[in-house]
Amino acid sequence: GDPASVPLREDFPTGATNPYGRSKLMVEEILRDLAKSDPRWAIVLLRYFNPVGAHESGLIGEDPNGIPNNLLPFVTQVAAGQRDALPVFGNDYATPDGTGVRDYIHVTDLVRGHVLALEKLLSLPNANACCNTYNLGTGQGYSVLDIVRAFERLNNVSVPYRIQPRREGDVAACWADPTLAANELGWRAELTLDDMLLDSWRWQQTVLRNA
């Protein structure tokens, strides 16, 4: 939902500002009910904060069909000349540069989070049903224009953009407090924003070579 404050902790009130978020909330509620009603289940809910990047080899990454719905694939396609300009939805939010601020996490860190969550579940006694929730994020927010400027600097490319009206359901700022995952899973994000942007561009170049 639209948070009253950031960073977001797992115990904050939940809500949704759009159908996408509402679908995630519905699934969480179903899984919590399942854990309460059937003691055979032990469940971990992982709340992702904007996974981006690609495998460092450049061989595995995100190649969306049609127009990308997420920021970074759109940025890489504009940088590659596949699209004219990046649409930036809103520049009048209450953020340092007016554009939306989000917590971006490298997909490789996200994979490690899954492994540690599964290891925790497998370590529980059979009778110990539970349903725990963890934020997987870096704890750092970056604006849309922060991403654009950093991508241009790191990869020596141009990313033209156009300011568009706000999208309904978007919030100004959203980033995680990942403390609980660190304390209970032993998980912390290790890769930086630079890693995310460099690996994404390496993957995009692989896509172009193989097209």
Short mmCIF file of C-alpha atoms in Angstrom, two decimals:
data_model
loop_
_atom_site.label_atom_id
_atom_site.label_comp_id
_atom_site.label_asym_id
_atom_site.label_seq_id
_atom_site.Cartn_x
_atom_site.Cartn_y
_atom_site.Cartn_z
CA GLY A 1 0.00 0.00 0.00
CA ASP A 2 0.93 3.64 0.40
CA PRO A 3 3.19 3.55 3.47
CA ALA A 4 2.81 6.09 6.26
CA SER A 5 6.59 5.97 6.71
CA VAL A 6 9.68 4.28 5.31
CA PRO A 7 11.55 2.00 5.57
CA LEU A 8 8.85 -0.67 5.64
CA ARG A 9 8.92 -3.34 8.33
CA GLU A 10 7.12 -6.65 8.12
CA ASP A 11 4.74 -5.70 10.95
CA PHE A 12 3.43 -2.54 9.25
CA PRO A 13 -0.28 -2.47 8.33
CA THR A 14 -0.94 -3.99 4.92
CA GLY A 15 -3.02 -2.62 2.08
CA ALA A 16 -2.98 -2.23 -1.68
CA THR A 17 -3.20 0.71 -4.09
CA ASN A 18 -3.57 -1.36 -7.27
CA PRO A 19 -4.76 -4.82 -8.43
CA TYR A 20 -1.19 -6.15 -8.64
CA GLY A 21 -0.52 -5.37 -4.99
CA ARG A 22 -3.95 -6.65 -3.97
CA SER A 23 -3.24 -10.03 -5.59
CA LYS A 24 -0.05 -10.38 -3.54
CA LEU A 25 -1.89 -9.48 -0.34
CA MET A 26 -4.61 -12.03 -1.09
CA VAL A 27 -2.03 -14.79 -1.52
CA GLU A 28 -0.36 -13.87 1.78
CA GLU A 29 -3.71 -14.08 3.57
CA ILE A 30 -4.51 -17.46 2.02
CA LEU A 31 -1.14 -18.87 3.08
CA ARG A 32 -1.49 -17.54 6.63
CA ASP A 33 -4.91 -19.16 6.91
CA LEU A 34 -3.47 -22.41 5.57
CA ALA A 35 -0.72 -22.43 8.19
CA LYS A 36 -3.29 -21.81 10.96
CA SER A 37 -5.69 -24.48 9.73
CA ASP A 38 -3.21 -27.26 8.91
CA PRO A 39 -0.21 -27.84 11.22
CA ARG A 40 1.60 -29.82 8.54
CA TRP A 41 2.48 -26.55 6.77
CA ALA A 42 5.47 -24.34 7.48
CA ILE A 43 5.50 -21.29 5.24
CA VAL A 44 7.78 -18.34 4.57
CA LEU A 45 6.45 -15.23 2.83
CA LEU A 46 9.21 -13.32 1.02
CA ARG A 47 8.41 -9.73 0.14
CA TYR A 48 10.59 -8.78 -2.81
CA PHE A 49 11.63 -5.17 -3.26
CA ASN A 50 12.05 -4.65 -7.04
CA PRO A 51 14.40 -7.43 -8.23
CA VAL A 52 16.65 -6.30 -11.09
CA GLY A 53 19.95 -7.24 -12.69
CA ALA A 54 21.04 -10.47 -14.33
CA HIS A 55 23.54 -13.25 -13.86
CA GLU A 56 27.07 -11.85 -14.00
CA SER A 57 27.88 -14.15 -16.94
CA GLY A 58 25.41 -12.26 -19.13
CA LEU A 59 23.76 -15.58 -20.04
CA ILE A 60 20.64 -15.39 -17.83
CA GLY A 61 18.44 -12.32 -17.51
CA GLU A 62 15.08 -10.71 -18.08
CA ASP A 63 13.86 -10.35 -21.68
CA PRO A 64 10.20 -9.28 -21.39
CA ASN A 65 7.70 -9.82 -24.18
CA GLY A 66 6.22 -6.61 -25.56
CA ILE A 67 6.57 -3.32 -23.70
CA PRO A 68 8.42 -3.80 -20.39
CA ASN A 69 6.38 -3.19 -17.24
CA ASN A 70 9.46 -2.72 -15.04
CA LEU A 71 11.93 0.14 -15.03
CA LEU A 72 15.30 -1.46 -15.71
CA PRO A 73 14.38 -3.58 -18.75
CA PHE A 74 12.90 -0.41 -20.25
CA VAL A 75 16.11 1.50 -19.48
CA THR A 76 18.29 -1.16 -21.13
CA GLN A 77 16.08 -1.30 -24.23
CA VAL A 78 16.23 2.49 -24.61
CA ALA A 79 20.01 2.41 -24.18
CA ALA A 80 20.19 -0.32 -26.85
CA GLY A 81 18.18 1.78 -29.30
CA GLN A 82 15.19 -0.55 -29.26
CA ARG A 83 12.93 2.17 -27.85
CA ASP A 84 13.02 5.94 -28.34
CA ALA A 85 12.73 7.12 -24.75
CA LEU A 86 11.95 6.01 -21.22
CA PRO A 87 8.57 7.17 -19.89
CA VAL A 88 8.97 8.59 -16.38
CA PHE A 89 5.57 8.54 -14.69
CA GLY A 90 5.43 11.62 -12.51
CA ASN A 91 8.04 14.15 -11.44
CA ASP A 92 6.07 15.90 -8.70
CA TYR A 93 6.22 13.36 -5.87
CA ALA A 94 7.52 14.37 -2.45
CA THR A 95 10.97 12.91 -3.18
CA PRO A 96 14.35 14.61 -3.71
CA ASP A 97 13.96 14.86 -7.51
CA GLY A 98 10.19 14.39 -7.78
CA THR A 99 10.33 10.88 -9.25
CA GLY A 100 9.32 7.67 -7.51
CA VAL A 101 11.80 6.08 -5.10
CA ARG A 102 12.13 2.31 -4.82
CA ASP A 103 14.39 -0.32 -3.25
CA TYR A 104 16.16 -2.32 -5.98
CA ILE A 105 17.69 -5.71 -5.18
CA HIS A 106 19.98 -7.80 -7.37
CA VAL A 107 18.26 -10.98 -8.51
CA THR A 108 21.28 -13.02 -7.36
CA ASP A 109 20.79 -11.74 -3.81
CA LEU A 110 17.14 -12.69 -4.13
CA VAL A 111 18.12 -16.25 -5.06
CA ARG A 112 20.26 -16.49 -1.92
CA GLY A 113 17.28 -15.30 0.11
CA HIS A 114 15.18 -18.16 -1.25
CA VAL A 115 17.84 -20.73 -0.39
CA LEU A 116 18.22 -19.45 3.19
CA ALA A 117 14.44 -19.35 3.68
CA LEU A 118 14.14 -22.98 2.52
CA GLU A 119 17.01 -24.02 4.79
CA LYS A 120 15.22 -22.40 7.73
CA LEU A 121 12.00 -24.27 6.96
CA LEU A 122 13.83 -27.59 6.59
CA SER A 123 15.49 -27.08 9.97
CA LEU A 124 12.17 -26.82 11.82
CA PRO A 125 10.69 -29.79 13.72
CA ASN A 126 7.87 -31.44 11.77
CA ALA A 127 5.23 -30.32 14.25
CA ASN A 128 6.35 -26.70 14.23
CA ALA A 129 3.95 -25.08 11.78
CA CYS A 130 4.56 -21.42 11.08
CA CYS A 131 4.09 -18.63 8.61
CA ASN A 132 6.86 -16.05 8.80
CA THR A 133 7.32 -12.94 6.65
CA TYR A 134 10.62 -11.38 5.56
CA ASN A 135 11.54 -8.32 3.52
CA LEU A 136 14.19 -8.97 0.89
CA GLY A 137 15.60 -5.57 -0.02
CA THR A 138 18.71 -3.47 0.40
CA GLY A 139 17.23 -0.89 2.75
CA GLN A 140 18.20 1.87 0.32
CA GLY A 141 15.85 3.81 -1.96
CA TYR A 142 16.75 5.15 -5.41
CA SER A 143 14.65 7.40 -7.62
CA VAL A 144 13.89 6.76 -11.27
CA LEU A 145 16.31 9.49 -12.27
CA ASP A 146 18.96 8.11 -9.90
CA ILE A 147 18.75 4.86 -11.88
CA VAL A 148 18.90 6.62 -15.25
CA ARG A 149 21.93 8.76 -14.34
CA ALA A 150 23.83 5.89 -12.73
CA PHE A 151 23.15 3.64 -15.72
CA GLU A 152 24.41 6.30 -18.14
CA ARG A 153 27.55 6.90 -16.07
CA LEU A 154 28.46 3.25 -15.56
CA ASN A 155 27.79 2.04 -19.08
CA ASN A 156 28.73 5.17 -21.05
CA VAL A 157 25.40 5.25 -22.87
CA SER A 158 22.52 7.70 -23.23
CA VAL A 159 19.03 7.04 -21.86
CA PRO A 160 16.62 9.72 -23.12
CA TYR A 161 13.44 10.02 -21.07
CA ARG A 162 10.11 11.83 -21.20
CA ILE A 163 8.08 12.94 -18.21
CA GLN A 164 4.55 11.49 -18.26
CA PRO A 165 1.58 11.91 -15.89
CA ARG A 166 1.56 9.82 -12.75
CA ARG A 167 0.19 6.29 -12.99
CA GLU A 168 -2.78 5.46 -10.83
CA GLY A 169 -1.77 3.26 -7.91
CA ASP A 170 1.89 4.30 -7.79
CA VAL A 171 3.30 5.50 -4.47
CA ALA A 172 6.00 8.12 -3.92
CA ALA A 173 8.55 6.08 -2.00
CA CYS A 174 8.92 2.49 -0.86
CA TRP A 175 11.97 0.75 0.52
CA ALA A 176 12.57 -2.11 2.93
CA ASP A 177 13.84 -2.55 6.43
CA PRO A 178 15.65 -5.90 5.92
CA THR A 179 16.73 -6.28 9.57
CA LEU A 180 14.48 -9.25 10.33
CA ALA A 181 15.86 -11.29 7.41
CA ALA A 182 19.38 -10.52 8.61
CA ASN A 183 18.62 -11.58 12.19
CA GLU A 184 16.55 -14.71 11.47
CA LEU A 185 17.78 -15.94 8.08
CA GLY A 186 21.33 -14.63 8.12
CA TRP A 187 20.58 -12.84 4.84
CA ARG A 188 21.80 -9.45 3.66
CA ALA A 189 21.96 -7.97 0.19
CA GLU A 190 25.60 -8.12 -0.92
CA LEU A 191 25.51 -6.71 -4.46
CA THR A 192 25.37 -2.96 -5.11
CA LEU A 193 23.32 -0.79 -7.43
CA ASP A 194 26.37 -0.60 -9.72
CA ASP A 195 26.38 -4.41 -9.93
CA MET A 196 22.68 -4.42 -10.85
CA LEU A 197 23.11 -1.87 -13.62
CA LEU A 198 26.29 -3.34 -15.08
CA ASP A 199 24.89 -6.88 -15.10
CA SER A 200 21.62 -5.70 -16.68
CA TRP A 201 23.48 -4.01 -19.53
CA ARG A 202 25.73 -7.02 -20.05
CA TRP A 203 22.61 -9.18 -20.39
CA GLN A 204 20.96 -6.74 -22.79
CA GLN A 205 24.04 -6.82 -25.01
CA THR A 206 23.87 -10.63 -25.01
CA VAL A 207 20.24 -10.43 -26.18
CA LEU A 208 21.22 -8.09 -29.01
CA ARG A 209 24.09 -10.33 -30.15
CA ASN A 210 21.76 -13.35 -30.24
CA ALA A 211 18.86 -11.60 -31.95
#
